[in-house]
Amino acid sequence: MVATTPEESGAAPAASQPRSVAKAAPSIGARVLCEALVREGVDTVFGYPGGAVIPLYDVLPEFPSIHHVLVRHEQGAGHAADGYARVTGKVGVCLATSGPGATNLVTPIATAMLDSIPMVAITGQVGQHFIGSDAFQEIDITGITLPITKHNFLVRHAADIGPTIQKAFHLAKSGRPGPVLVDIPKDVLLAASELGAAESLDLVGYKPTYTPHRRQIRLAAQEIRNAQKPLILAGHGILLSGAMDELKTLAEKAQIPVGLTLLGIGGLDQNHPLCLGMVGMHGFAHANRAIYETDVLIGVGMRFDDRVTGRVSDFAPNARVVHIDIDPAEIGKNIETTVPVVGDARQALALLNAELEELRHDEWIESIAEWRRTPPYRPHANDAVLQPQFVMERLCEATDGNAIVVTDVGQHQMWAAQYFQCNKPNNWVTSGGLGTMGFGVPAALGAALARPDDEVWAVVGDGGVQMTLFEFATLVQEQANVNVVIINNGYLGMVRQWQQLFHDRNYSETFISQPDFQMLATAYGMAARTVTSRDDVDVAIEWAREIVGPTLLNFVVEQEMNVYPMIPSGGSYGELIEKGE
Amino acid sequence: MTQRSHTLVVLVEDHPGVLNRVMSLFRQRGFNVNSVAVGHSETTGMSRMTFVIGGDDRMVEQVTKQLYKLLEVVKVTDVTGENLIQRELALVKVAATERTRADVMRLATDIYRARFVDATPDTLILEVTGPSDKIDSMLTMIRPYGIKEVARTGLVAMVRGTGNSRLTVVQDAVA
């Protein structure tokens, strides 16, 4: 095997020709795969080697432009690729061997599917003559991932590797983004092959609609014109399509307040006077009340998930609904729509802005402002005990809301959403649709490697962090600039909260023991501190900020704090629980 | 909305595993399939699937939209309520003794235009084509004689005259 330096052809970066690498041995499928990845602009791959992908790892050193990150578990590779994608808008790439390597990617692939994250997962497969024989480390990963990928491929010929990778990236990032899996048998990786020229793709059954129908835009504009109390619900599609400016223009031009979904955070600056912040189960009371009162609801790049709507029959009961989404299957799926607009959020909003004249809704905006004057729940009663909300507020203050915040799933996630006022696009990374515990640490790894100059905070709970904390080792190996914050309440807090409120305080199996996180992180080679008092919070945050490389802050907080406000699952705005006893 | 039976004609690219993808989608989304028939279409590389599904109009709209999300699905047409030719084929093995054979034959041929394709001293095999309800009706009438085996193909359908579900306007719906 001959190592080569492929960077001397002098061709344009996006050259569609195969890279001319001088090599003694004839090229094989594995090399074609790497060349195809380079052609797609891949600079980072999160992976884990194994028997079926050894040929790939054999040629990987020939491609120094691809940084391979060795995770400690394939789940970490998938979530890291996800975090990488969310903070860059590029396609995240993860790599695993056949069998258990592939099945360990299932959770991150499903996470990416439910949150519309562009991802390409590459898995090794046993040699084709073994397929179907239950061979060692054989699993039907294309069958398994059928419902959790946008599309998947089993590559049977080395000549198909290049075109398949090209299709996979196109599918992952176009239309409604999503994960695409490419499964490659070992014999295909070893077969002699060369990368052909990039093809112009014509996928007969796949033509996403980017430009919305003019008539629908006119109808949508008419609905907005007729509205007394219009409201925009801005979702992840705003960020995915880069519609932040268009959203702001629409809100300002037509004077429409904007509520954000959990994944829509960053779509509009929460300091903007028209921004109401997060809606939904743990959204702000004034934002949810606005949904209850609105007469024209404009959902943009969001899918009326049950965590937003609660009981559908009581959701926005007075509203005519304009729904803008690139995926037509989302329109009318959960709630009935008055005006459907299929298209890219940015284009749709730009057309709507051109169609609309300036409007005013002073009375409506004033009434929301009035509801907002009720101060949000700030449980500072017991100063002796550290409150999780206080930690989030101080973190937001220290970083001026400018850091990348990656969360795990649970109470801390909602406190982060409520109290860390994340305002910049693509700085808020959280598992919304699947609600994947264990997401936070590896996703923060991916985010930090994608944007090494930015400050990254992984906010996790003491439960979720124990699902993937072995990735501390990867943080250290990569010297990734991640500050891990554990909101440590000794419980699986969100479940405990539900048990308290809806199951008569039957705290069945939600008390969770834990290692000494500080010692554990130190063992992995991370600088670490434990904080138990309010007075030490600011100092600890500053201490972590000054350290280059990964750190851990273990905040031991009040055990039985709840997330408020809360609309019970399947409930309506009328059942909103404003605050605790 | 009213529950009724819908007939969907789905044109798909003929890739390995495409039927699996479609059926997996129905299973995953909880759509109820009463009948499915798959075969080649007039276009090389395209298969034609005919589904009979139960549900209200809104559910059928969701089925259609979800189908379009599959890469291989090129066209979905709801032909319910169109002027249709609908056919299903069934092979029915029925017990027939010397005493009953003549009755079975008369009933099947006179009313249902069935053909006899096999006979033994104890059995007959009937071949019958037609709309599914005609086959249901024949089975009801034959049942007292003793049905031993039934093989049905599932329904295929085609719009009469110039109306069609061919691949003429492919991208009127979107992925």
Short mmCIF file of N, CA and C in Angstrom, two decimals, chain A residues 133-210:
data_model
loop_
_atom_site.label_atom_id
_atom_site.label_comp_id
_atom_site.label_asym_id
_atom_site.label_seq_id
_atom_site.Cartn_x
_atom_site.Cartn_y
_atom_site.Cartn_z
N SER A 133 -26.79 -15.50 5.13
CA SER A 133 -26.39 -16.76 5.77
C SER A 133 -26.24 -16.61 7.28
N ASP A 134 -26.64 -15.45 7.83
CA ASP A 134 -26.40 -15.18 9.25
C ASP A 134 -24.92 -15.27 9.58
N ALA A 135 -24.11 -14.74 8.70
CA ALA A 135 -22.66 -14.80 8.88
C ALA A 135 -22.24 -13.98 10.10
N PHE A 136 -21.01 -14.17 10.53
CA PHE A 136 -20.48 -13.40 11.66
C PHE A 136 -20.61 -11.90 11.38
N GLN A 137 -21.22 -11.20 12.31
CA GLN A 137 -21.44 -9.75 12.21
C GLN A 137 -22.27 -9.36 10.98
N GLU A 138 -23.16 -10.23 10.55
CA GLU A 138 -24.08 -9.85 9.48
C GLU A 138 -25.40 -9.38 10.09
N ILE A 139 -25.90 -8.24 9.62
CA ILE A 139 -27.26 -7.84 9.98
C ILE A 139 -27.84 -7.08 8.80
N ASP A 140 -29.14 -7.20 8.62
CA ASP A 140 -29.82 -6.53 7.50
C ASP A 140 -30.07 -5.07 7.88
N ILE A 141 -29.04 -4.25 7.81
CA ILE A 141 -29.17 -2.87 8.32
C ILE A 141 -30.04 -2.02 7.40
N THR A 142 -30.09 -2.32 6.11
CA THR A 142 -31.00 -1.54 5.26
C THR A 142 -32.45 -1.86 5.63
N GLY A 143 -32.70 -3.14 5.95
CA GLY A 143 -34.05 -3.50 6.42
C GLY A 143 -34.39 -2.83 7.73
N ILE A 144 -33.42 -2.84 8.65
CA ILE A 144 -33.66 -2.26 9.97
C ILE A 144 -33.91 -0.75 9.88
N THR A 145 -33.19 -0.09 9.01
CA THR A 145 -33.27 1.38 8.98
C THR A 145 -34.29 1.90 7.96
N LEU A 146 -35.05 0.99 7.36
CA LEU A 146 -36.06 1.42 6.38
C LEU A 146 -36.96 2.54 6.91
N PRO A 147 -37.53 2.39 8.10
CA PRO A 147 -38.45 3.46 8.56
C PRO A 147 -37.75 4.66 9.19
N ILE A 148 -36.44 4.63 9.36
CA ILE A 148 -35.77 5.74 10.05
C ILE A 148 -34.74 6.44 9.18
N THR A 149 -34.76 6.16 7.89
CA THR A 149 -33.90 6.90 6.97
C THR A 149 -34.77 7.55 5.90
N LYS A 150 -34.24 8.64 5.34
CA LYS A 150 -34.93 9.24 4.21
C LYS A 150 -34.85 8.26 3.03
N HIS A 151 -33.71 7.62 2.91
CA HIS A 151 -33.54 6.56 1.93
C HIS A 151 -32.31 5.77 2.34
N ASN A 152 -32.21 4.52 1.89
CA ASN A 152 -30.96 3.80 2.13
C ASN A 152 -30.58 2.94 0.93
N PHE A 153 -29.30 2.59 0.89
CA PHE A 153 -28.75 1.87 -0.26
C PHE A 153 -27.93 0.68 0.21
N LEU A 154 -28.01 -0.41 -0.52
CA LEU A 154 -27.05 -1.49 -0.39
C LEU A 154 -26.26 -1.49 -1.70
N VAL A 155 -24.97 -1.24 -1.62
CA VAL A 155 -24.16 -1.11 -2.84
C VAL A 155 -23.63 -2.50 -3.23
N ARG A 156 -23.96 -2.94 -4.43
CA ARG A 156 -23.59 -4.30 -4.84
C ARG A 156 -22.40 -4.34 -5.78
N HIS A 157 -22.06 -3.21 -6.39
CA HIS A 157 -20.92 -3.18 -7.32
C HIS A 157 -20.04 -1.99 -6.99
N ALA A 158 -18.74 -2.19 -7.06
CA ALA A 158 -17.82 -1.10 -6.73
C ALA A 158 -18.06 0.11 -7.64
N ALA A 159 -18.46 -0.16 -8.88
CA ALA A 159 -18.71 0.95 -9.81
C ALA A 159 -19.86 1.84 -9.34
N ASP A 160 -20.71 1.31 -8.46
CA ASP A 160 -21.85 2.10 -7.97
C ASP A 160 -21.50 2.98 -6.77
N ILE A 161 -20.31 2.79 -6.20
CA ILE A 161 -19.99 3.52 -4.96
C ILE A 161 -20.04 5.04 -5.18
N GLY A 162 -19.34 5.49 -6.22
CA GLY A 162 -19.30 6.94 -6.48
C GLY A 162 -20.69 7.53 -6.68
N PRO A 163 -21.47 6.99 -7.64
CA PRO A 163 -22.82 7.53 -7.86
C PRO A 163 -23.71 7.44 -6.61
N THR A 164 -23.55 6.34 -5.85
CA THR A 164 -24.40 6.19 -4.67
C THR A 164 -24.07 7.23 -3.62
N ILE A 165 -22.79 7.48 -3.39
CA ILE A 165 -22.40 8.51 -2.41
C ILE A 165 -22.92 9.87 -2.87
N GLN A 166 -22.82 10.13 -4.16
CA GLN A 166 -23.32 11.40 -4.68
C GLN A 166 -24.82 11.54 -4.43
N LYS A 167 -25.57 10.47 -4.72
CA LYS A 167 -27.01 10.49 -4.47
C LYS A 167 -27.31 10.64 -2.97
N ALA A 168 -26.54 9.92 -2.16
CA ALA A 168 -26.79 9.94 -0.72
C ALA A 168 -26.65 11.37 -0.17
N PHE A 169 -25.61 12.07 -0.58
CA PHE A 169 -25.42 13.44 -0.09
C PHE A 169 -26.51 14.36 -0.63
N HIS A 170 -26.87 14.16 -1.90
CA HIS A 170 -27.93 14.99 -2.48
C HIS A 170 -29.24 14.80 -1.71
N LEU A 171 -29.57 13.54 -1.44
CA LEU A 171 -30.82 13.26 -0.73
C LEU A 171 -30.77 13.79 0.70
N ALA A 172 -29.62 13.62 1.36
CA ALA A 172 -29.51 14.01 2.77
C ALA A 172 -29.75 15.50 2.94
N LYS A 173 -29.25 16.32 2.01
CA LYS A 173 -29.30 17.77 2.25
C LYS A 173 -30.40 18.49 1.49
N SER A 174 -30.99 17.87 0.48
CA SER A 174 -31.99 18.59 -0.32
C SER A 174 -33.39 18.36 0.23
N GLY A 175 -34.33 19.16 -0.26
CA GLY A 175 -35.71 19.01 0.18
C GLY A 175 -35.80 19.11 1.69
N ARG A 176 -36.57 18.21 2.29
CA ARG A 176 -36.53 18.12 3.75
C ARG A 176 -35.34 17.26 4.10
N PRO A 177 -34.33 17.80 4.77
CA PRO A 177 -33.12 17.01 5.01
C PRO A 177 -33.40 15.79 5.88
N GLY A 178 -32.47 14.85 5.85
CA GLY A 178 -32.65 13.65 6.66
C GLY A 178 -31.47 12.72 6.51
N PRO A 179 -31.47 11.64 7.30
CA PRO A 179 -30.35 10.70 7.24
C PRO A 179 -30.49 9.72 6.08
N VAL A 180 -29.36 9.40 5.46
CA VAL A 180 -29.31 8.42 4.38
C VAL A 180 -28.23 7.41 4.76
N LEU A 181 -28.55 6.13 4.63
CA LEU A 181 -27.58 5.10 4.99
C LEU A 181 -27.07 4.41 3.72
N VAL A 182 -25.75 4.19 3.69
CA VAL A 182 -25.14 3.47 2.57
C VAL A 182 -24.42 2.26 3.15
N ASP A 183 -24.89 1.08 2.78
CA ASP A 183 -24.33 -0.17 3.30
C ASP A 183 -23.46 -0.79 2.20
N ILE A 184 -22.19 -1.09 2.52
CA ILE A 184 -21.27 -1.55 1.48
C ILE A 184 -20.61 -2.87 1.91
N PRO A 185 -20.87 -3.94 1.19
CA PRO A 185 -20.23 -5.23 1.52
C PRO A 185 -18.71 -5.16 1.38
N LYS A 186 -18.05 -6.00 2.16
CA LYS A 186 -16.59 -5.98 2.20
C LYS A 186 -15.97 -6.28 0.83
N ASP A 187 -16.58 -7.22 0.09
CA ASP A 187 -15.99 -7.55 -1.22
C ASP A 187 -16.11 -6.38 -2.19
N VAL A 188 -17.14 -5.55 -1.99
CA VAL A 188 -17.29 -4.37 -2.86
C VAL A 188 -16.20 -3.34 -2.52
N LEU A 189 -15.88 -3.24 -1.23
CA LEU A 189 -14.79 -2.33 -0.82
C LEU A 189 -13.44 -2.80 -1.37
N LEU A 190 -13.30 -4.11 -1.59
CA LEU A 190 -12.02 -4.66 -2.03
C LEU A 190 -11.92 -4.80 -3.55
N ALA A 191 -13.07 -4.69 -4.24
CA ALA A 191 -13.07 -4.88 -5.69
C ALA A 191 -12.36 -3.73 -6.41
N ALA A 192 -11.67 -4.06 -7.48
CA ALA A 192 -10.97 -3.03 -8.26
C ALA A 192 -11.98 -2.05 -8.84
N SER A 193 -11.70 -0.76 -8.70
CA SER A 193 -12.64 0.24 -9.23
C SER A 193 -11.97 1.61 -9.26
N GLU A 194 -12.50 2.48 -10.07
CA GLU A 194 -12.05 3.88 -10.13
C GLU A 194 -13.27 4.77 -9.95
N LEU A 195 -13.04 5.96 -9.41
CA LEU A 195 -14.15 6.92 -9.27
C LEU A 195 -14.41 7.57 -10.61
N GLY A 196 -15.62 7.41 -11.12
CA GLY A 196 -15.98 8.05 -12.38
C GLY A 196 -16.32 9.52 -12.15
N ALA A 197 -16.59 10.21 -13.22
CA ALA A 197 -16.98 11.62 -13.11
C ALA A 197 -18.33 11.74 -12.40
N ALA A 198 -18.51 12.83 -11.72
CA ALA A 198 -19.80 13.07 -11.08
C ALA A 198 -20.89 13.16 -12.15
N GLU A 199 -22.04 12.57 -11.84
CA GLU A 199 -23.14 12.60 -12.81
C GLU A 199 -24.09 13.74 -12.48
N SER A 200 -24.86 14.15 -13.48
CA SER A 200 -25.95 15.05 -13.13
C SER A 200 -27.12 14.17 -12.70
N LEU A 201 -27.61 14.42 -11.51
CA LEU A 201 -28.60 13.51 -10.93
C LEU A 201 -29.99 13.80 -11.46
N ASP A 202 -30.67 12.76 -11.91
CA ASP A 202 -32.06 12.91 -12.27
C ASP A 202 -32.83 11.77 -11.59
N LEU A 203 -33.36 12.07 -10.43
CA LEU A 203 -34.09 11.07 -9.68
C LEU A 203 -35.57 11.24 -9.99
N VAL A 204 -36.10 10.31 -10.79
CA VAL A 204 -37.45 10.46 -11.34
C VAL A 204 -38.50 10.72 -10.26
N GLY A 205 -38.38 9.96 -9.17
CA GLY A 205 -39.41 10.04 -8.14
C GLY A 205 -39.09 11.03 -7.03
N TYR A 206 -38.09 11.88 -7.21
CA TYR A 206 -37.68 12.79 -6.13
C TYR A 206 -37.43 14.18 -6.69
N LYS A 207 -38.43 15.02 -6.58
CA LYS A 207 -38.31 16.41 -7.05
C LYS A 207 -38.90 17.32 -5.98
N PRO A 208 -38.11 17.69 -4.98
CA PRO A 208 -38.65 18.57 -3.92
C PRO A 208 -39.11 19.89 -4.52
N THR A 209 -40.19 20.41 -3.97
CA THR A 209 -40.70 21.70 -4.42
C THR A 209 -40.09 22.80 -3.55
N TYR A 210 -39.30 23.64 -4.15
CA TYR A 210 -38.70 24.75 -3.39
C TYR A 210 -39.53 26.02 -3.53
#
